[in-house]
Coordinates of C-alpha atoms and ligand atoms in Angstrom, one line a residue:
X1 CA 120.9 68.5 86.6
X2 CA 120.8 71.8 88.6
X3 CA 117.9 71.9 90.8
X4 CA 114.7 73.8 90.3
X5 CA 114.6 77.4 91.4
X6 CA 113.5 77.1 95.0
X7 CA 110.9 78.3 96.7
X8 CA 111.2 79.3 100.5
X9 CA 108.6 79.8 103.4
X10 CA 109.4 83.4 104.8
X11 CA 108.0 82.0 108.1
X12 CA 109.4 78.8 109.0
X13 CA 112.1 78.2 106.3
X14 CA 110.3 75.1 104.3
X15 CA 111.6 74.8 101.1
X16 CA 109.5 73.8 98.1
X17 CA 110.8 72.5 94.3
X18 CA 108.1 74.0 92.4
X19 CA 108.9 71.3 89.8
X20 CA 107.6 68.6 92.2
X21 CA 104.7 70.3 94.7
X22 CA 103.0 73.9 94.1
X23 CA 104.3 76.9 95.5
X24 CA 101.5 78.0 96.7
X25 CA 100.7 77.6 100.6
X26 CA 103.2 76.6 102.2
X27 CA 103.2 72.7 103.7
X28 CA 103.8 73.4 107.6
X29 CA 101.0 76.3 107.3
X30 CA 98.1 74.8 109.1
X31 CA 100.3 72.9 111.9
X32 CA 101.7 76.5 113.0
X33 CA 99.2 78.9 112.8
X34 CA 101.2 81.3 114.7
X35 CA 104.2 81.5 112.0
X36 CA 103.6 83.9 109.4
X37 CA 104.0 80.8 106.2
X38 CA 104.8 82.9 103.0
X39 CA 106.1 81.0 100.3
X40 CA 108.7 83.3 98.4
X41 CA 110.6 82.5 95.6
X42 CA 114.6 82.6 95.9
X43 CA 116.0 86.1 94.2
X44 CA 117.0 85.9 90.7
X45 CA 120.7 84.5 89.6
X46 CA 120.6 86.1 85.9
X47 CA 121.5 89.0 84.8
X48 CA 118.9 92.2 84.6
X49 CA 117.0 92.3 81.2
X50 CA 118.9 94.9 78.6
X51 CA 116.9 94.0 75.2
X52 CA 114.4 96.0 74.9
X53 CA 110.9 93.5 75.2
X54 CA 107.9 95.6 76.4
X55 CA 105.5 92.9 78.2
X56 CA 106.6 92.4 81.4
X57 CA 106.4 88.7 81.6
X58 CA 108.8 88.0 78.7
X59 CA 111.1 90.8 79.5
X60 CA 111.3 89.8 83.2
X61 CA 111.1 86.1 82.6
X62 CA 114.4 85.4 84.1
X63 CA 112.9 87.3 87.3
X64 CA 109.8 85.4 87.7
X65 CA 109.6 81.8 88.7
X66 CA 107.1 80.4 85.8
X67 CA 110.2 82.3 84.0
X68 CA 112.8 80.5 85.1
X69 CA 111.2 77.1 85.7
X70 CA 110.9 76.9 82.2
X71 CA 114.5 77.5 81.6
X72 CA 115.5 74.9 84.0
X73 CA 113.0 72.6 82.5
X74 CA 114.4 72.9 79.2
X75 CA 112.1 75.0 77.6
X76 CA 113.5 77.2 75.2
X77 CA 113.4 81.0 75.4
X78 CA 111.2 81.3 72.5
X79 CA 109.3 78.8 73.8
X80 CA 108.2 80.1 77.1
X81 CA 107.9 83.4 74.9
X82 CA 105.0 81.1 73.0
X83 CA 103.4 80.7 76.6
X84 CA 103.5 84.2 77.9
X85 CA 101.9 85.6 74.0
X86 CA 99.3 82.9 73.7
X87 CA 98.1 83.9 77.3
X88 CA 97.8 87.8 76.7
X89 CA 96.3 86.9 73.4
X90 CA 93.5 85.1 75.2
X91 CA 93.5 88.0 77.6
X92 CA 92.4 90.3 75.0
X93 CA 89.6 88.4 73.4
X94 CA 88.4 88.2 76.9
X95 CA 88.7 91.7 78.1
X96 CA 89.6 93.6 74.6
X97 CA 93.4 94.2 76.4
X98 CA 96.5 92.4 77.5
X99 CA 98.6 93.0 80.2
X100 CA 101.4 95.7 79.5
X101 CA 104.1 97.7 80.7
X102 CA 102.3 100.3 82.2
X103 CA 102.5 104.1 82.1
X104 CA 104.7 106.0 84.9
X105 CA 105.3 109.9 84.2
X106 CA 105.6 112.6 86.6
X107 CA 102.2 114.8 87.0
X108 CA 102.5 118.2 87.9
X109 CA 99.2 119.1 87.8
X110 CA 98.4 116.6 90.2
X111 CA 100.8 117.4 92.5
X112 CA 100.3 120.8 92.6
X113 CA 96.6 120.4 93.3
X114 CA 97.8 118.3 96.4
X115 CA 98.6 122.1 97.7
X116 CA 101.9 119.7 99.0
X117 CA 105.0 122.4 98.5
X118 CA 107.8 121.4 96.7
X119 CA 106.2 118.0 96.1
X120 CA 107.3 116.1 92.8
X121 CA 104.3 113.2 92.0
X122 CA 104.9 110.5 89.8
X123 CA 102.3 108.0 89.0
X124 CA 102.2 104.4 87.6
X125 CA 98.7 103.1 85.9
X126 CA 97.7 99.9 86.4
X127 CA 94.3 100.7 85.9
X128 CA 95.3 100.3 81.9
X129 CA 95.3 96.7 82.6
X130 CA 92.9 93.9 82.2
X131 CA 90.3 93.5 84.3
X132 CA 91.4 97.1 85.3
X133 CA 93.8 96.8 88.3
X134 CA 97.6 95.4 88.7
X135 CA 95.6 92.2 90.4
X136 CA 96.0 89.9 87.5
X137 CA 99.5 91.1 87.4
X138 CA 99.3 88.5 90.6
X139 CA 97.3 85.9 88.9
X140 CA 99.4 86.2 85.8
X141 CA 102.6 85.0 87.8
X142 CA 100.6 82.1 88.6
X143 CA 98.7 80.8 85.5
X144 CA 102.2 81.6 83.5
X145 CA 103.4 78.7 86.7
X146 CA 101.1 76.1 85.9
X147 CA 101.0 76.7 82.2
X148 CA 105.0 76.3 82.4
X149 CA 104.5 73.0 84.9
X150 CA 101.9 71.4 81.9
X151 CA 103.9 72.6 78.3
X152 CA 107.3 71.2 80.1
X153 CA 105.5 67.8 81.4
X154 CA 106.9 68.5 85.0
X155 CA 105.8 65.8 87.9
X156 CA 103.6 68.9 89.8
X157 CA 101.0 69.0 86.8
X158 CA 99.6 65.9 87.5
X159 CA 95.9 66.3 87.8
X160 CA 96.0 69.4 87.8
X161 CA 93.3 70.2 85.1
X162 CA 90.8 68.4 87.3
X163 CA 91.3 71.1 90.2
X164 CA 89.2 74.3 89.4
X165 CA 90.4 77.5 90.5
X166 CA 89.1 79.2 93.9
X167 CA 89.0 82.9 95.2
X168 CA 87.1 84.3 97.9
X169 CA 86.9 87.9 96.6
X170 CA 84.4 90.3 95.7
X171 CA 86.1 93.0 93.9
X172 CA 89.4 93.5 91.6
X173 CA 90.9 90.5 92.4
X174 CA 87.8 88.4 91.8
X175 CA 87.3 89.7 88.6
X176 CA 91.2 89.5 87.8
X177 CA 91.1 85.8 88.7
X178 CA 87.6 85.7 86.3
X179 CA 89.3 87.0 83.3
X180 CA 92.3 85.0 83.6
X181 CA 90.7 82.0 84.4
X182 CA 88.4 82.5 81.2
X183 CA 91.6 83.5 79.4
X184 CA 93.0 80.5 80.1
X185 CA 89.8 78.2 79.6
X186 CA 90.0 76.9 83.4
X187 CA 87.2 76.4 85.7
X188 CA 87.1 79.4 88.7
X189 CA 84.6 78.8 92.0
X190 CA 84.4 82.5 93.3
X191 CA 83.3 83.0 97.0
X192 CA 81.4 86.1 97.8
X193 CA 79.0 88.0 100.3
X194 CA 75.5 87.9 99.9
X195 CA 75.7 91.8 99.7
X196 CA 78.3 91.9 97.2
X197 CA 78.2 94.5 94.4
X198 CA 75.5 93.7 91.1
X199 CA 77.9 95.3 88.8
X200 CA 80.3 92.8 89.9
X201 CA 78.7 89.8 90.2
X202 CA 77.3 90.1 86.5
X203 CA 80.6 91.1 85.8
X204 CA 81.7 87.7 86.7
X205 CA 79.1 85.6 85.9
X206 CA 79.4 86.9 82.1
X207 CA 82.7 85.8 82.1
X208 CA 81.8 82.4 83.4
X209 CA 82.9 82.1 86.7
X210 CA 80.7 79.8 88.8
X211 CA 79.5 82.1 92.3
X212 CA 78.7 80.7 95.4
X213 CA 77.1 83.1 97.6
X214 CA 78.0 82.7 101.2
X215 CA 75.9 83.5 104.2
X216 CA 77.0 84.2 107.7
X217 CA 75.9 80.9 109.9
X218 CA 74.5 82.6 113.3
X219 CA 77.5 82.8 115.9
X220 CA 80.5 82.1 113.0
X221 CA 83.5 83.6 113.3
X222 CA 85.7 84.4 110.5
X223 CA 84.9 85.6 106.8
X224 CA 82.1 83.0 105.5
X225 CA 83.3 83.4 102.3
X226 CA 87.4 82.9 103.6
X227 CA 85.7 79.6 105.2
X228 CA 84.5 77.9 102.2
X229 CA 87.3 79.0 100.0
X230 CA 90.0 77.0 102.4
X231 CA 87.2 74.3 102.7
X232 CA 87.4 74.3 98.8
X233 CA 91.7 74.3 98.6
X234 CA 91.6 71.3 101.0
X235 CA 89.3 68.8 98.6
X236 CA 91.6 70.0 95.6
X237 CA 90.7 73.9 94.4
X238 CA 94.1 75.7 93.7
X239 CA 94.0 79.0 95.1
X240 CA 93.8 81.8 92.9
X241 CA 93.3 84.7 94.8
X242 CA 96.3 87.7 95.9
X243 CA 97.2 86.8 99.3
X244 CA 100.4 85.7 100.3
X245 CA 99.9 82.7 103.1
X246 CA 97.3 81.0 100.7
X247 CA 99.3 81.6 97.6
X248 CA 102.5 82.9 97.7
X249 CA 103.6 82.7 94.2
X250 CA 101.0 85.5 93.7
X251 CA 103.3 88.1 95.3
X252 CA 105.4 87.9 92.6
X253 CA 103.8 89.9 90.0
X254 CA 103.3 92.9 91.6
X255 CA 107.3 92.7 91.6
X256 CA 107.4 93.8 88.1
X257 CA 105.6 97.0 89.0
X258 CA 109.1 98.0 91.2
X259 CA 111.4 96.8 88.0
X260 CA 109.7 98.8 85.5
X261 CA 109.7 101.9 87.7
X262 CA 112.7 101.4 88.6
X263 CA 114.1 100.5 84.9
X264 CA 112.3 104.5 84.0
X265 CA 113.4 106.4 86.6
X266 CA 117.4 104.9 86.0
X267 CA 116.3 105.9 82.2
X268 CA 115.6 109.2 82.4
X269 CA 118.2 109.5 85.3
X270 CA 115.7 110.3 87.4
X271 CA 115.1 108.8 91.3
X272 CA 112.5 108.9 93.9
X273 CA 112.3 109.1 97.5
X274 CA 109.2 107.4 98.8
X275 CA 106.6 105.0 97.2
X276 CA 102.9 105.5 98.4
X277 CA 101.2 102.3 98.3
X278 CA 97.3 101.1 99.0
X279 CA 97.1 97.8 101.4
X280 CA 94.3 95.7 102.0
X281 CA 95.8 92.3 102.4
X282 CA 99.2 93.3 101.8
X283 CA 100.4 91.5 98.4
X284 CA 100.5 94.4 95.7
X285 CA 102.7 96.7 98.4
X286 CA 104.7 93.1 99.6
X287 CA 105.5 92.9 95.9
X288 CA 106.6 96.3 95.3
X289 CA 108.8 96.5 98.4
X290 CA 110.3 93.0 97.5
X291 CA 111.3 94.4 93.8
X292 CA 112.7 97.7 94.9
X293 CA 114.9 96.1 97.3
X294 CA 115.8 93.6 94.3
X295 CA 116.7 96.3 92.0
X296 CA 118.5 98.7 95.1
X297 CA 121.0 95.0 95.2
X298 CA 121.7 94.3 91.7
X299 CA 122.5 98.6 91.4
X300 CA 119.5 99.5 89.0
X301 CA 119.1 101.8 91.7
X302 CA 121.0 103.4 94.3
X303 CA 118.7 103.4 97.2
X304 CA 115.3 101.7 97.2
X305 CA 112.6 104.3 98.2
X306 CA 111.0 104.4 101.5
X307 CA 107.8 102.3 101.9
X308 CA 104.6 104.0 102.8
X309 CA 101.5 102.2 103.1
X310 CA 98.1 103.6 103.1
X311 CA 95.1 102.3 104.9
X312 CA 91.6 104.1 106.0
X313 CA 90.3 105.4 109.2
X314 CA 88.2 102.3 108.9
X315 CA 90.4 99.7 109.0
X316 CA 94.1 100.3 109.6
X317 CA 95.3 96.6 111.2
X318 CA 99.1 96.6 109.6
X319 CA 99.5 100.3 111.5
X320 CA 98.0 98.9 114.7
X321 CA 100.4 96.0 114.7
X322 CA 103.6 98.1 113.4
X323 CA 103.0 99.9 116.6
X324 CA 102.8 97.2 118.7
X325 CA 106.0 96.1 117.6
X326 CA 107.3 99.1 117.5
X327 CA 106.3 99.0 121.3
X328 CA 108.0 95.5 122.3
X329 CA 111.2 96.7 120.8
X330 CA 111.4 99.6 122.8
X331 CA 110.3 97.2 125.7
X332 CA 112.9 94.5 125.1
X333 CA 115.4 96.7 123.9
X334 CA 115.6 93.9 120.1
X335 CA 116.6 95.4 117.1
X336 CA 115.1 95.1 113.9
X337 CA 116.0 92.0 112.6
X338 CA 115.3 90.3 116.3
X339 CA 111.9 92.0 116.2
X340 CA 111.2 90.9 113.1
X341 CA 111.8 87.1 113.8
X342 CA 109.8 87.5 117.1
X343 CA 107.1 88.8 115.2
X344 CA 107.3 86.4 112.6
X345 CA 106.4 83.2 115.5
X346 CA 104.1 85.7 117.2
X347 CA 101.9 86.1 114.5
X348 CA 98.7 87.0 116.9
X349 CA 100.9 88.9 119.6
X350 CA 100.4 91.7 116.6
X351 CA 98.4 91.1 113.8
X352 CA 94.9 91.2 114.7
X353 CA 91.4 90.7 113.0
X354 CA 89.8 94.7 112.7
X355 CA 87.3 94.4 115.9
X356 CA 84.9 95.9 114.3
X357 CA 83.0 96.0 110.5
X358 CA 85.2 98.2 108.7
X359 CA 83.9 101.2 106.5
X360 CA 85.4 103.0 103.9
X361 CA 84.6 104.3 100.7
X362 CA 87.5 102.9 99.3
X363 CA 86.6 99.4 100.4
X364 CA 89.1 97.5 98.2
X365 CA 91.2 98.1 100.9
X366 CA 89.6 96.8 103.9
X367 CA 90.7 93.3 104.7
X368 CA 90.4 93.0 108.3
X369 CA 93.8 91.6 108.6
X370 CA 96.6 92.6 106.2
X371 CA 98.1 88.9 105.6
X372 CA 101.5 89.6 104.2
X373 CA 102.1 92.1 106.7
X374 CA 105.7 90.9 107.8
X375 CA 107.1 91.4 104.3
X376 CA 105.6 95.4 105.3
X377 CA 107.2 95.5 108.3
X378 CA 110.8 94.4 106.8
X379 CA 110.2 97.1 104.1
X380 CA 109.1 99.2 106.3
X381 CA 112.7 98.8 108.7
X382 CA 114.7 98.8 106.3
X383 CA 113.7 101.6 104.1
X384 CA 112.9 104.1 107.0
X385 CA 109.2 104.1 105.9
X386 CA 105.9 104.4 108.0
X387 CA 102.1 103.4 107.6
X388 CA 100.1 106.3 106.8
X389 CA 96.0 106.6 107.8
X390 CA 94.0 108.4 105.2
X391 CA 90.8 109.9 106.3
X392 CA 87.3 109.6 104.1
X393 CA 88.5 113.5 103.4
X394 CA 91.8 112.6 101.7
X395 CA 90.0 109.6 99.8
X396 CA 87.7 111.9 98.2
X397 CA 89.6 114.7 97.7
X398 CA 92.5 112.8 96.0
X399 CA 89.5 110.9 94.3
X400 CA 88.5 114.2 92.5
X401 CA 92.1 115.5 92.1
X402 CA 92.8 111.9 90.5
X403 CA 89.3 112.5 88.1
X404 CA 90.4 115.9 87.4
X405 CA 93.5 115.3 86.2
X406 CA 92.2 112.7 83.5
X407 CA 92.8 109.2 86.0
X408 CA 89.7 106.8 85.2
X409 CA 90.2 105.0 89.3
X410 CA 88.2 104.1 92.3
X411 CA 88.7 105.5 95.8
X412 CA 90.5 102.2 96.6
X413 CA 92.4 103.2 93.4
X414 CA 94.0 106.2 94.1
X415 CA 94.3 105.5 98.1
X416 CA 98.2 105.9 97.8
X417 CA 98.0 109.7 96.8
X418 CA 95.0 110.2 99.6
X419 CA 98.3 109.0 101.7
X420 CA 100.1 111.8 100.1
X421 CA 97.2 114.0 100.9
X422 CA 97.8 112.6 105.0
X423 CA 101.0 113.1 105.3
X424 CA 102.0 116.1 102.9
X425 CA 105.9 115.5 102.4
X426 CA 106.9 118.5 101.3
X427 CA 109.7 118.8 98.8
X428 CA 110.0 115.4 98.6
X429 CA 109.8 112.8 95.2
X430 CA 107.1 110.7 95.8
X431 CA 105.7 107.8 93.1
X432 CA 101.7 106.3 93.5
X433 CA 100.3 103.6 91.7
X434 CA 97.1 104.4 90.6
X435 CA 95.1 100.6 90.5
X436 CA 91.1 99.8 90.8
X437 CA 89.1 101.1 87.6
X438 CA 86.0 103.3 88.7
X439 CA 82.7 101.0 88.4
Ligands
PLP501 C1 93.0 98.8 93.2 C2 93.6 98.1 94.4 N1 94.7 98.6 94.9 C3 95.3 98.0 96.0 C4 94.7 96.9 96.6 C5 95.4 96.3 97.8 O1 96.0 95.1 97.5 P1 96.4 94.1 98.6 O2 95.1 93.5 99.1 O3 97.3 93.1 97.9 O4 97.0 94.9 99.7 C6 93.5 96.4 96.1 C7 92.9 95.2 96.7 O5 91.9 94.8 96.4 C8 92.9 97.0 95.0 O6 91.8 96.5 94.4

């Protein structure tokens, strides 16, 4: 038999059979805290998708791992078709809709009332999505994982159904992980701040998540909430939240965003030059920048757009440590790829906690350390692309230009186009996602 699609640690090369032990964080994580562990699946081996098959998770399944595990496994097309439909079914008679291919047009009116010249928007909804953001996009890659491991009996299920679920999240992502894990009638302990939104905790407890407040000890370090989730993961929670090192299989489904706009755009013949894209801890944009490249090597495009991430005034660690490293290459004289191994076994040389609270009004977005920030900086390289700073001004003025134009989103939502706002690239075609439902 073939062996299982493998899984590989971005930091310190482990590999992982996904048919035996999880994908999930990788095994050498906690004995080199210094390594950036990521746990990425290998690229795909088959052949784009041609037939026309609107939900992303069956038309991509050959490009997802749950996808192709189920292949290997023996698990019939229609079959893991079966999977994907019963979970989306569940989906809606949770949250009334199931995850879908999502709109992406190009918006003059919005572009135009960016006062940018020459600028040509396009935007992708994912606020159309359950839950109301691409997270469960994220968590979807996941549960469609374990729901493959259990239907095709593989070694990694065992006991599984006596591990809950765990996320230490407050906002889309919590409530992503709540609707899947309701969807998929499996237990969910959800870690959050005492000061955490009301709309969002009843949010959660309604759909049956179990909450466990967390207070700040006197003199602990750290996020209280980040504490009790690991302490959670190491007596037998599985990790269901979007952040690479603690899951990495999660990445994946933000993936699918970059194949379907990619898939238009060659459509309608059609190409951009520059995707503007909100990071907090780094997943959704580690995603996208993972699938353009995917599609820019199989020739579904001819050149992957250039990365630009947008974080606030209040809380901008992945442009603090891109300049650093910017900084030691000049000093040493290393090239890209050198600086990016260096960086990747010098985690803390770069990536640092935000030294102070952070503030923003679009406060999705301000995880004081952007975990997957070494895929970023790869993306970043090798697409020419830069990390943009949008100021509480652009946030709420692309926040009204976004209402304006008919976009239901939060200021975290539309955080890519305050980027646009930022950094004005005039004349140039530029694609946002706009994520993160207004609450
Ligand atoms: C709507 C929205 N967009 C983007 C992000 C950023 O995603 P990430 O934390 O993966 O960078 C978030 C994170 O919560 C979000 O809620």
């Amino acid at each position: 038999m073939n062996p299982a699609p493998l899984v590989d640690c971005a930091g310190c090369g482990a590999v992982v059979d996904p048919s035996r032990a999880l994908p999930f964080r990788c095994p050498n994580a906690d004995g080199q805290p210094d390594i950036d562990h990521v746990l990425t699946p290998r690229p795909a081996e088959v052949d784009f998708p041609s037939a026309p098959d609107d939900h992303p998770f069956r038309r991509y399944a050959g490009w997802t791992l749950a996808g192709r595990l189920a292949r290997w496994s023996g698990l019939t097309v229609g079959a893991y078709a079966e999977i994907v439909d019963e979970l989306d079914a569940a989906l809606v008679r949770v949250g009334g809709v199931g995850l879908t291919r999502s709109p992406f047009a190009k918006r003059p009116a919005l572009a135009k009332g960016t006062g940018v010249p020459g600028l040509t928007l396009w935007t992708k909804t994912e606020a159309v999505q359950p839950a109301g953001s691409h997270k469960i996009r994220h968590l979807m890659a996941v549960m469609l994982y374990l729901r493959v491991l259990e239907a095709a009996k593989l070694p990694a299920r065992e006991g599984l159904r006596r591990r809950p679920l765990a996320i230490a999240s407050c906002g889309n992502a919590a409530l992503a992980a709540a609707t899947m894990a309701r969807a998929a009638d499996w237990p969910l302990d959800v870690f959050i701040p005492p000061d955490a939104s009301p709309v969002v905790v009843r949010k959660l407890r309604d759909l049956g998540a179990r909450i466990q407040v967390c207070d700040r000890a006197p003199g602990e370090l750290g996020d209280p909430c980040f504490t009790a989730f690991r302490k959670a993961v190491a007596v037998g929670a599985l990790p269901f939240g979007a952040q690479g090192p603690e899951n990495g299989l999660s990445v994946e489904g933000s993936r699918l965003i970059a194949y379907e706009i990619a898939e238009d755009l060659a459509a309608q013949g059609e190409a951009i030059d520059a995707v503007y894209v909100q990071v907090g801890g780094g997943a959704f944009a580690s995603g996208i920048a993972h699938g353009f490249a995917e599609m820019e090597e199989i020739g579904a495009i001819a050149k992957r757009p250039r990365l630009v991430t947008v974080q606030t005034e209040g809380c901008h660690p992945l442009n603090v440590a891109y300049q650093r490293l910017t900084a030691w290459r000049k000093e040493t004289g290393a090239d890209a790829r050198a600086a990016l191994a260096h960086a990747a076994a010098h985690r803390t040389a770069f990536m640092a906690p935000w030294p102070t609270p952070p503030h923003s009004v679009a406060h999705g977005i301000l995880d004081d350390e952007t975990y997957d920030w070494l895929a970023l900086v790869e993306a970043l390289d090798a697409t020419g692309g830069e990390t943009v700073i949008a100021s509480e001004t652009d946030l709420e003025h692309a926040y009204a230009l976004a209402k304006a134009d008919g976009f239901d989103a939060s200021h975290t939502g539309i955080a890519g186009l305050a980027g646009v706002l930022a950094r004005q690239p005039a004349g140039e075609r530029v694609a946002v996602i706009v994520s993160g439902v207004d609450r």
